[in-house]
Structures are given as C-alpha cells and as structure tokens.
Coordinates of C-alpha atoms in Angstrom, one line a residue:
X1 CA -38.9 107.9 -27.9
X2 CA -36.1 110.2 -29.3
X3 CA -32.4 111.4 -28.6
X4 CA -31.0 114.3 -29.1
X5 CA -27.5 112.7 -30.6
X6 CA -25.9 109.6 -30.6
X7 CA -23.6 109.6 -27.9
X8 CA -22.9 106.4 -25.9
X9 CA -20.6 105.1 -22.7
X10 CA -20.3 101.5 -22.0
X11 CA -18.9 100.1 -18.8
X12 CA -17.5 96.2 -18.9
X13 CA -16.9 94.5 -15.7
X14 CA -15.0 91.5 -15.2
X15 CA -12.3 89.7 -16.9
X16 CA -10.2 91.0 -19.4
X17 CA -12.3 88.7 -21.8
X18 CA -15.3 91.1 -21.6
X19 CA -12.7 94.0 -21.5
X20 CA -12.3 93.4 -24.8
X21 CA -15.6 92.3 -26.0
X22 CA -16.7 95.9 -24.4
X23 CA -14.4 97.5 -27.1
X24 CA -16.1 95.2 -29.6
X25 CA -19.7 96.5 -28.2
X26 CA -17.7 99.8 -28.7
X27 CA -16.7 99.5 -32.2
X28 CA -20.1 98.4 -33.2
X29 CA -22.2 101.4 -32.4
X30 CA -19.0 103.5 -33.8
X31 CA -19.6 102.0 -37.4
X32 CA -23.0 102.7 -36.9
X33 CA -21.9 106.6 -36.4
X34 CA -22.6 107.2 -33.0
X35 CA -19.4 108.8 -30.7
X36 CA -18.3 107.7 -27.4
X37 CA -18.2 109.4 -24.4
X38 CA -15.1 108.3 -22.6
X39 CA -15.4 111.4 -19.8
X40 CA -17.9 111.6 -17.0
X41 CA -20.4 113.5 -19.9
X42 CA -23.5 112.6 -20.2
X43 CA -24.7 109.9 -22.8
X44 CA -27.6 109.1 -24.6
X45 CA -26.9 105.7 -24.3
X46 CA -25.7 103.6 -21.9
X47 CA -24.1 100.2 -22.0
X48 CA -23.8 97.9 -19.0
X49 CA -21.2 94.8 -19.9
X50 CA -21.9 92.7 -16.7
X51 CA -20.0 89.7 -14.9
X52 CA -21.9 87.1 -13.2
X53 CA -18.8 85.4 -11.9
X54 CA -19.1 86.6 -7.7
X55 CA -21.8 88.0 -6.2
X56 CA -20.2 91.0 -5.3
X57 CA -19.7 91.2 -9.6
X58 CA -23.3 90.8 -9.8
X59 CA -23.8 93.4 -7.0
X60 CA -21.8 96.4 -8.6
X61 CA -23.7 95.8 -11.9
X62 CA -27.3 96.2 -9.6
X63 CA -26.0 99.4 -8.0
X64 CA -24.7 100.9 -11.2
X65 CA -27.7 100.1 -12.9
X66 CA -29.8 101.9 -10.5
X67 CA -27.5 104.8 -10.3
X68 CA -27.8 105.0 -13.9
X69 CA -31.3 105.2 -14.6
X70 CA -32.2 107.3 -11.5
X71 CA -29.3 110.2 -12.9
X72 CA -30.6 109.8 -16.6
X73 CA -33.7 108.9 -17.2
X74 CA -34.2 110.1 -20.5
X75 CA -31.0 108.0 -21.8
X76 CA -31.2 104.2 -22.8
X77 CA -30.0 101.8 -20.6
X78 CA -29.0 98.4 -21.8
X79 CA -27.5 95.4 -19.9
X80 CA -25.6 92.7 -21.6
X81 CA -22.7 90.4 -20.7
X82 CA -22.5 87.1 -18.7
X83 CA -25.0 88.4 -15.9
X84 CA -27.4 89.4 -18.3
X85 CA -27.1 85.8 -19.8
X86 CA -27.9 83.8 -16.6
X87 CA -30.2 86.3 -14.9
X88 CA -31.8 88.3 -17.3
X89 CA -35.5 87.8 -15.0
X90 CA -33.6 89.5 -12.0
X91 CA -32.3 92.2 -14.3
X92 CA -36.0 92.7 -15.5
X93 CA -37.1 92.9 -11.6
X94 CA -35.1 96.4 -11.2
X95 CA -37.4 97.9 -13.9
X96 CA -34.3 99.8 -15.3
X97 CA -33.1 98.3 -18.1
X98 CA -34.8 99.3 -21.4
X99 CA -32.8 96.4 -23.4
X100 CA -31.6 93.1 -22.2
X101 CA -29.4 91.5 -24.4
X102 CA -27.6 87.8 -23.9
X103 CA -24.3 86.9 -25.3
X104 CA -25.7 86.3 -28.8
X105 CA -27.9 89.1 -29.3
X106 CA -25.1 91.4 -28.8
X107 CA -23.7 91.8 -32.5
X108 CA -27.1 92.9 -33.0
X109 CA -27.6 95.7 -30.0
X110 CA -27.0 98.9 -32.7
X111 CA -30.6 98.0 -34.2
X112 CA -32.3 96.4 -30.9
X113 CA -31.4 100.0 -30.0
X114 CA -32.8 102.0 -33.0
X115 CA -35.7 99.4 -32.5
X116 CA -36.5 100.8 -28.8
X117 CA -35.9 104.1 -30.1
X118 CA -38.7 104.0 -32.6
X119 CA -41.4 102.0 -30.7
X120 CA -40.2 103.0 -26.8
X121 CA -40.8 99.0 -25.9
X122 CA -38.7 97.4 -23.4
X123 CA -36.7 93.7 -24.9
X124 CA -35.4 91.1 -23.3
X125 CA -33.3 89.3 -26.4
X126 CA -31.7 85.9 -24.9
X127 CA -31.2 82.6 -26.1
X128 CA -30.0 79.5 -25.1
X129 CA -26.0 79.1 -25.9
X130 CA -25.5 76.0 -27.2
X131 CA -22.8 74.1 -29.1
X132 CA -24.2 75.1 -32.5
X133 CA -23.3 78.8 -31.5
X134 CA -20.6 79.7 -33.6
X135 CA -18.2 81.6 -32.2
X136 CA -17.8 85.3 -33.1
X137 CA -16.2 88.4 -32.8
X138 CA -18.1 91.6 -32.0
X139 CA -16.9 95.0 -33.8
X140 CA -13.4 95.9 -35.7
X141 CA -10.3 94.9 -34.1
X142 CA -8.5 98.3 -34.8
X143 CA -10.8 100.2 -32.8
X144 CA -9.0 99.2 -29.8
X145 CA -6.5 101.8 -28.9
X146 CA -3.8 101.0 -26.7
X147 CA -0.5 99.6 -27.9
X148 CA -1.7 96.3 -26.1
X149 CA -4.4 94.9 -28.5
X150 CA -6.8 91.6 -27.1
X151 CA -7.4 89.4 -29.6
X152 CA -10.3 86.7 -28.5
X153 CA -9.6 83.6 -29.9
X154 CA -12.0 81.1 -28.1
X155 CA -15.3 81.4 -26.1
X156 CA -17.0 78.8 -23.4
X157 CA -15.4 75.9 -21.4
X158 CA -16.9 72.3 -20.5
X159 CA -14.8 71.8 -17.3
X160 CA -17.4 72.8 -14.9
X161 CA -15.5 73.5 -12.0
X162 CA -18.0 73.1 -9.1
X163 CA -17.7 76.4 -7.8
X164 CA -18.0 78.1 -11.7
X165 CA -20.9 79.5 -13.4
X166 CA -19.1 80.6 -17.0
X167 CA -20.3 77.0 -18.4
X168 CA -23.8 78.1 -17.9
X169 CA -23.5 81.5 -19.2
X170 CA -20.5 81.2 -22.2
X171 CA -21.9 77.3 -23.1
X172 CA -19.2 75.0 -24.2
X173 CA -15.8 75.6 -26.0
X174 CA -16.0 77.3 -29.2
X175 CA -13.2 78.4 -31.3
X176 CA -12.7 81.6 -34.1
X177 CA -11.3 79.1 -37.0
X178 CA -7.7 79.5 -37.3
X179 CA -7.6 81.6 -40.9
X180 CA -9.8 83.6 -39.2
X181 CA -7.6 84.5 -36.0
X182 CA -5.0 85.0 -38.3
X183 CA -6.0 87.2 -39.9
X184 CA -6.9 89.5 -37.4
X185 CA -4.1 89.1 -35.8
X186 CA -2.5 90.4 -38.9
X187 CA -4.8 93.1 -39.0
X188 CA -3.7 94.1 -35.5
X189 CA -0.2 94.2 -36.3
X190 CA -0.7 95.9 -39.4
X191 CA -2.7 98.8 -37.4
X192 CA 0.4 99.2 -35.4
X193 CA 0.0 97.1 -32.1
X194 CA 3.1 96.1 -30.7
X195 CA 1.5 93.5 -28.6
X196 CA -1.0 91.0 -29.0
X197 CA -2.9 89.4 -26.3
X198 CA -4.6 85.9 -26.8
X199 CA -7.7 85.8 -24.9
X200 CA -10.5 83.7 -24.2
X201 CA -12.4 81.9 -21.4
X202 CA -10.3 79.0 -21.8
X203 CA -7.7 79.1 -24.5
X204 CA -5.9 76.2 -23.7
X205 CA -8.7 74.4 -25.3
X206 CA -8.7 76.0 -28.3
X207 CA -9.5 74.3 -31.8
X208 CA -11.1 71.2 -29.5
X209 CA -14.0 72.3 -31.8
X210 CA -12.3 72.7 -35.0
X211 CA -10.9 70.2 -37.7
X212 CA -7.6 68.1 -37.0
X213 CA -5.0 70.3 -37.2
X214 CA -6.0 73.3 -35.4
X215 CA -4.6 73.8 -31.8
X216 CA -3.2 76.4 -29.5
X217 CA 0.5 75.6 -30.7
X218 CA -0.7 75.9 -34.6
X219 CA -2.2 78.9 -34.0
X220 CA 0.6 80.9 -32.1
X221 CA 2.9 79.8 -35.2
X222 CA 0.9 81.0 -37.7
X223 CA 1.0 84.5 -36.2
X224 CA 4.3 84.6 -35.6
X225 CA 5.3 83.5 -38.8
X226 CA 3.3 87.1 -39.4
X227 CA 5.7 90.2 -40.8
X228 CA 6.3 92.8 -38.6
X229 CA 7.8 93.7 -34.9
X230 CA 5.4 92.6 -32.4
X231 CA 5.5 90.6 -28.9
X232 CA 2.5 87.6 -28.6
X233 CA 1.4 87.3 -24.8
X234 CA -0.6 84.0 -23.8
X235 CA -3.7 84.8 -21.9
X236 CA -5.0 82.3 -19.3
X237 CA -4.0 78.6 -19.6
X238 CA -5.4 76.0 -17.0
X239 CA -2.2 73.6 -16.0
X240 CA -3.6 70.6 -17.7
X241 CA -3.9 71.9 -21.4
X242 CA 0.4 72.6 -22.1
X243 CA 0.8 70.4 -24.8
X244 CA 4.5 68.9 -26.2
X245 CA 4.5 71.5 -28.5
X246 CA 3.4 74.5 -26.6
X247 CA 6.1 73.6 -24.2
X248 CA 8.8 73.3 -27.3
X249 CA 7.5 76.8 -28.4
X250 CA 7.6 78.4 -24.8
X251 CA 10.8 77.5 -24.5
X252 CA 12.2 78.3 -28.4
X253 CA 10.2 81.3 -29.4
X254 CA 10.8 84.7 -27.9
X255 CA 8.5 86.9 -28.7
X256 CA 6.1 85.0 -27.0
X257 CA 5.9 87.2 -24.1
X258 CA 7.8 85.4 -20.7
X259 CA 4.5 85.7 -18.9
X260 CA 2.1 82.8 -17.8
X261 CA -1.4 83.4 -15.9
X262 CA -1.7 79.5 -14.9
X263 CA -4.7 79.4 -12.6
X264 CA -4.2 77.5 -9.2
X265 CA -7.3 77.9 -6.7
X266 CA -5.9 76.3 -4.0
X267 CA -2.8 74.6 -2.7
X268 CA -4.6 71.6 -1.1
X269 CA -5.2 68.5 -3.1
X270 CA -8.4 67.4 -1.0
X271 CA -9.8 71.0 -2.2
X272 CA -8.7 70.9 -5.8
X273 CA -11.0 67.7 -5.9
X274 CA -13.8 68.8 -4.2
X275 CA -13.6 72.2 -6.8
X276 CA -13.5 69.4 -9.3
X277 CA -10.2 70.3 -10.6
X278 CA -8.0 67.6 -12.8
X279 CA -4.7 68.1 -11.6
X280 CA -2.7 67.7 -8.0
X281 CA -0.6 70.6 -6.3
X282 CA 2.8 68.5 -7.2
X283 CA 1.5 68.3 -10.7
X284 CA 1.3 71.9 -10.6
X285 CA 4.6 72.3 -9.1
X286 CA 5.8 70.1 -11.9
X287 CA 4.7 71.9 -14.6
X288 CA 5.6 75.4 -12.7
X289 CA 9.2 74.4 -12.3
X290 CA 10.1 73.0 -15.6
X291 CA 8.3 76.2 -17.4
X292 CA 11.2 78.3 -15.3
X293 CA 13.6 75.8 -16.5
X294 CA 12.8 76.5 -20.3
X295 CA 12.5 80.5 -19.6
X296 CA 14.7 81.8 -16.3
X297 CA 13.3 84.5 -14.6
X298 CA 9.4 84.2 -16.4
X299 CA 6.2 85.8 -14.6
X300 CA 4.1 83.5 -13.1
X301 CA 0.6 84.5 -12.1
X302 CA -2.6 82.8 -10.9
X303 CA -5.9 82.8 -9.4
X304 CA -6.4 81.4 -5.9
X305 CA -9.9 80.9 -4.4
X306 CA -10.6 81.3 -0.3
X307 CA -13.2 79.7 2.1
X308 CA -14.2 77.1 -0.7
X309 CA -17.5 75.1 1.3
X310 CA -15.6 72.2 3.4
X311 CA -11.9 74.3 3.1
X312 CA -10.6 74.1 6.6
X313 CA -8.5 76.3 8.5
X314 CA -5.8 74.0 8.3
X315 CA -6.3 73.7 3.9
X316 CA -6.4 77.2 3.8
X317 CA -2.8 77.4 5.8
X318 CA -1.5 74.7 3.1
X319 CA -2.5 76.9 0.6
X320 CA -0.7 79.4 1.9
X321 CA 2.7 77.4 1.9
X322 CA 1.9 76.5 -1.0
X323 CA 1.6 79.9 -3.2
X324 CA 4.7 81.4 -1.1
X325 CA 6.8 78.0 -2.3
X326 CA 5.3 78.8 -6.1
X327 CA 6.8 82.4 -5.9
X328 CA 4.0 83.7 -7.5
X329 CA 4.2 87.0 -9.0
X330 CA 0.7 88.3 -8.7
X331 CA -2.3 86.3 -7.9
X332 CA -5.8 87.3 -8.0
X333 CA -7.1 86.4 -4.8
X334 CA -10.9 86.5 -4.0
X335 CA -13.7 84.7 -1.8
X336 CA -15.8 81.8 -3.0
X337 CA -18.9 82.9 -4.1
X338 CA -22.2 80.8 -4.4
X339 CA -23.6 80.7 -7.9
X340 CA -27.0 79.6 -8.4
X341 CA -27.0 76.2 -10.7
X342 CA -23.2 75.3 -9.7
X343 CA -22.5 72.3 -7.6
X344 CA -21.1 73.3 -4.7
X345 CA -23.6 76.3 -4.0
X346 CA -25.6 72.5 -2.8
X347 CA -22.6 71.8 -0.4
X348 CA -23.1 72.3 3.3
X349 CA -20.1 73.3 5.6
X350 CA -20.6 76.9 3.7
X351 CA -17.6 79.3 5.1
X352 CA -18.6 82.0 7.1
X353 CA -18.2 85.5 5.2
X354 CA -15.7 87.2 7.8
X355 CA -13.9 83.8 7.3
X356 CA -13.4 84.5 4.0
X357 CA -12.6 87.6 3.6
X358 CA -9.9 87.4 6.5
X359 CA -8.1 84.6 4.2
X360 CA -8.4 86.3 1.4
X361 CA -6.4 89.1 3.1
X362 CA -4.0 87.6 4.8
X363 CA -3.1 86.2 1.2
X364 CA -3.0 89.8 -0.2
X365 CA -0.6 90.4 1.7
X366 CA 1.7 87.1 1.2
X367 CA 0.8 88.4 -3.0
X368 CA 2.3 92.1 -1.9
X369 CA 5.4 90.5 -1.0
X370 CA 5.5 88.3 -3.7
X371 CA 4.8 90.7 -6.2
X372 CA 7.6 93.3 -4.8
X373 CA 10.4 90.6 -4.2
X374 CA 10.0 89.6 -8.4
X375 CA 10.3 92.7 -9.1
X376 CA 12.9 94.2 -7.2
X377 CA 15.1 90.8 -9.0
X378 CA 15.2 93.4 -12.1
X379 CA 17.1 96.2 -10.9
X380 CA 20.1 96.7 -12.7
X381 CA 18.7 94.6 -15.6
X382 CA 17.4 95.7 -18.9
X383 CA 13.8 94.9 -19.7
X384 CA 11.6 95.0 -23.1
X385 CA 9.4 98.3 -22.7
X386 CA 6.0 99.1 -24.4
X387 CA 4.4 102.6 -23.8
X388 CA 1.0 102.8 -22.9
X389 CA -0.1 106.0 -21.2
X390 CA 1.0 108.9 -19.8
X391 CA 0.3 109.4 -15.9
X392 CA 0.7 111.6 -13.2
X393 CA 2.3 110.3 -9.8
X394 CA 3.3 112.4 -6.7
X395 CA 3.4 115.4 -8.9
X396 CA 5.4 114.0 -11.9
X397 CA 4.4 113.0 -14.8
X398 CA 5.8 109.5 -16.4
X399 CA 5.0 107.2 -19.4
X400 CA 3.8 103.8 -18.3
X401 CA 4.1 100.4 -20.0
X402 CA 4.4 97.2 -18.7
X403 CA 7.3 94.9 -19.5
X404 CA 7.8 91.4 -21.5
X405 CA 7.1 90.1 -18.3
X406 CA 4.0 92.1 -17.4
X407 CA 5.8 94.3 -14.7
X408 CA 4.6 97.7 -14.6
X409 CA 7.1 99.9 -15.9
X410 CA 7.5 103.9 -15.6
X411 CA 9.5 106.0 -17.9
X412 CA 9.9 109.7 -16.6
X413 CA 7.8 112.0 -19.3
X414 CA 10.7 114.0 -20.7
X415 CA 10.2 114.8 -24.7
X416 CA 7.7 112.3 -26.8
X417 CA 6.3 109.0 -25.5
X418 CA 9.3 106.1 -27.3
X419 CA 6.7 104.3 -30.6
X420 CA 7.4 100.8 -30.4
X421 CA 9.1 98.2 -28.1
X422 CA 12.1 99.3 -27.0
X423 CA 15.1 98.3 -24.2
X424 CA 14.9 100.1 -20.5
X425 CA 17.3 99.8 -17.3
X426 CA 15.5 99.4 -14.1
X427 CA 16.7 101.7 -11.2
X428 CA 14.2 101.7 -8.7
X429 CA 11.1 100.1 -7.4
X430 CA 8.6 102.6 -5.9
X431 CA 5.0 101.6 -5.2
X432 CA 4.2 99.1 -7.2
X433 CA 6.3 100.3 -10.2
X434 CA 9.5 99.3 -11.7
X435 CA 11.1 102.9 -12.4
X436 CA 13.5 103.0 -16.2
X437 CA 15.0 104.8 -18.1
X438 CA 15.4 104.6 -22.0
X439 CA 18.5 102.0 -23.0
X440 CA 19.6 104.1 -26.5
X441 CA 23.3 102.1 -26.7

C-alpha cells in the first residue's frame, strides 16, 4: 500500500492529559516530515487519540472511527490512547482500524506506520503497563503552539476509585525525573510560553516513584527558580495529596497561577466511601476554606459524579448543598458510567439513565450560576491577561485569553494581539466571557 504524501490529522478525546499527548503524537510524525492537516482537508493519515473513561467517551471514538474509514478508505486509520489500551479486541471487531497502538507503543507509531505502509498488514501493538514502564514524554515540547504550553509531569494512579478505569489503562504512578521536567519546562519558557501547565493523571502524587527528595513542592521550585516571565498553573490535585510545603508555596509564590482543579465527586460522605474515596466532605471543606484564606478570591474547580450505584435521591440533594456552599467556579459534571473491570460496575442498585442524566442537569445549572456569580466578582478589577486566539462573536472580532484565575477573558481586536502577560480592567460579563480592555498605566 502507498500514499500519495504525508499528510496526517489526529483527533484526542478526553482530558487535557491526552490533549497534550495528541500534540506529542503530533510532533512525532512532524520530525518525521509529514505536515498536519489542521482544516477539514483530507489526510492520508488519520489518528484517533481515544478516552475510555465514560461510555459515551468510548462511544464517540466508535462512531468517528466508522465515519472515518467509510469517507476515506484509502487513508490509514490508527487508534491509540486509553480506549485502545483496555479494549483493543473491541477496536479490532469494527474491522476499521489499520493500526492499534497501546500507551507504550505510541513513541513508536511513525514506523508502525511506514511498517503498514510497506507490507499493507493490519497491527495490533499493546502491552501490559506495568510499574517497570518508565514514564515518557512523546514528541518535542515546542511544537505546541498556543501561549498556554502542557507540560506532563506524571502518568498512572494506584487509588483505584471504584467507579475508575485509568488504573487499568495508565498502570500505576510514574513520574518524568525531576532534571528532566525541568528542563523542559525550561525549554518551554525559553520557546516563548507565558504559561505552563502541570499535567498528569495524578500529579499530586508525583515523585512517589522517584528517589527522596523529589516531590510536587520540589519540583514547582525548581521551575520557578527558572529565568524568564512566565505564570505556573497546577493541573488536577486530589484533596488528600496538599502537602505543608505545597500549602507554604500556594500561599507565598505568585506566579503560581490562583487556580485549583480539586476533584470532589460527591458531597455525601456515605458516597465518597462507597466510590472508595480517602477523605470526608468537612475535610474537603477544610482544605477548600483555608486555601481561600492563603489566596482571596482564587478559582476553585472540580469534578462531581451523578447517579453513583446506591446514590439516593436524597445524597444526590446533599450533594447539591454541598457544591452551592463550596462556591465552585466551574465543575465538570457528568453521569456515572460502568467500566468493565472496576468495582462498582459489580454493584447492584445501578441508577437508572434518565435518573442520571436529570441530576446531572439540574447541577449544570447550579455550575451556570456559579460560574457567572465568580465572575461577575471581577468587574471593576484588574486581572492578569494572556492572549490566545483571535475569535469572532456576534459579528466582532476579539482576542481571547483566559485570566490568572482561568476566567475567559475577551479583548476587543483593535491593532496587534498584546505578546506576553499583561494587566486588563474588566467591564462587562457577556455570555460566558469576562469582557477588558488593555490596562497601559
């Protein structure tokens, strides 16, 4: 089998983890001179970076998978990511896919490509994670191209939360060795991102797996300690894992970005054990309270899971208290899901799906009003502003960014985009949107 050119378009799904390790993917076959496709042209090569985290995840993957090989079959289609990882047979049964590749096959996909190319046989190329997998980081860090840049800095988690599948399909903890985040960090900031993003699948955890020594506090003061103007923002953090000293540098370091993402999943403390979770709601409202105290006015957002087997209506209602006295600032609300080889996919008392999904709304709507209330706090106050794209809204175009605090920020598109951070007065909120304009005093 033969291509005309080396074209490709990949498409991650899920968190923002395998956002970034579809730029990785990205950066890969762009070393290996092919050019991306980032319009609705056609490819030669297609890249499917699936979740397996929901069933409805799973389901998008299916249907774009089919979609893709019925509109281009004469392309190459590969699936990798989590869902490849855990259900690589079911992948197989859609007889779409020319290459299936698990998590640590992917640094390799440029030749399991040229490999297909040359012989025309269909691979399946995945193996067990274990602890032994080191952890790596797929492609150059620079290709990235916004003024956000992701840097991952742990894979895998050994909580196995009953409802979770990512044990299964990242394996346990494992963390990039601290010179080693460092130094891409550095190369980051040296390629001109004003912000850096620490992500993983469970960061908190970080350097469990490395030598004494090597923690999350370590690490965010090695990069700070860095040369240059740039903002560090924390990615996920379960409530458990903030230690002394990250607390000491939350409070005394401000460039670290006044933004937490501290995942809840419900309000009820007979839920959070059944989920197997390690912490209580007052323990959470603990930790939520005296993090506001050390940073006044900081973003707090979380995750919240509805219709967990056994969650009655009554729970549900507690959780609902519950997020509204949290004053969340956006929360990612969504169903349980039953993954295959998880605990509770077992449990009886399994909610029924218009249950679900009417909980799920009715807290969408609590997170609207949330979301809008924190944000129209800022009006009349100066915020830290970081462009990101131009957009068009109702006919006028604007330069978006988001804020130190990750609100969504709009600066009306007169002369060239501002390069850098720089300070912005809120005067309205409009759809979402924290309107500004440029602070030159």
């Amino acid at each position: 089998m033969c291509v005309m050119d080396k074209t490709f378009k990949i498409y991650s799904f899920g968190c923002k983890v395998n956002q970034e390790e579809g730029y990785g993917l990205a950066a890969l076959f762009l070393d290996q001179g092919w050019q991306e496709v980032l319009s609705a042209e056609q490819a030669a090569l297609y890249i499917v970076n699936a979740c397996a985290v929901t069933q409805t995840a799973e389901k998008k993957a299916r249907a774009l998978i089919r979609r893709l090989r019925r509109e281009y079959p004469q392309a190459v289609l590969v699936v990798t990511g989590c869902y490849a990882q855990v259900a690589s047979n079911q992948i197989a049964k859609l007889n779409a896919a020319d290459i299936i590749s698990g998590l640590n096959e992917r640094a390799d996909l440029p030749n399991l490509v040229e490999q297909f190319l040359a012989h025309d046989q269909p691979q399946i190329k995945v193996s067990l994670i274990s602890q032994k997998t080191p952890m790596t980081s797929l492609g150059h860090l620079h290709r990235q191209k916004r003024a956000r840049a992701y840097l991952k800095i742990a894979d895998g988690c050994g909580q196995f939360c009953h409802y979770c599948i990512i044990p299964l399909a990242r394996g346990p903890v494992r963390s990039l060795p601290q010179e080693e985040a460092v130094a891409k960090a550095r190369e980051l900031i040296q390629a001109g991102h004003k912000e850096v993003v620490l992500s993983g699948i469970h960061i908190g955890a970080y350097g469990e797996d490395l030598a004494t020594g090597q923690n999350l506090a370590t690490l965010i003061e090695s990069i700070l300690a860095l040369p240059g103007e740039f903002r560090l923002r924390l990615g996920s953090i379960e409530p458990q894992q903030f230690s002394t000293e990250l607390l000491h540098l939350w409070a005394s370091e401000q460039r670290i970005c006044p933004h937490l993402h501290i995942p809840l999943q419900s309000g009820s403390d007979k839920v959070l054990a059944s989920m197997n979770r390690h912490y209580s709601s007052a323990e959470y409202a603990a930790l939520l309270a005296k993090l506001r105290a050390k940073r006044h006015g900081c973003a707090i957002t979380s995750d919240i899971m509805v219709g967990y087997p056994g969650e009655s209506a009554e729970e549900f209602l507690t959780t609902l208290s519950f997020c509204e006295q949290m004053a969340f600032t956006r929360l990612h609300v969504f169903p349980y899901s039953p993954r295959p080889g998880t605990f509770a996919a077992n449990l009886t008392q399994q909610i029924p799906r218009n249950e679900k999904q009417r909980r799920a709304a009715l807290l969408g709507e609590l997170a609207k009003e949330l979301a809008a209330a924190y944000a129209r706090s800022f009006i009349g106050e100066e915020l830290e502003y970081l462009y990101e794209q131009k957009i068009v809204m109702q006919g006028q175009p604007y330069y978006s960014g988001h804020s130190e605090n990750y609100l969504p920020l709009l600066l009306p598109a007169f002369g060239p985009p501002p390069i850098g951070l720089c300070t912005v007065l809120v005067w309205e909120y409009r759809d979402g949107y924290l309107l500004v304009n440029k602070n030159d005093k």
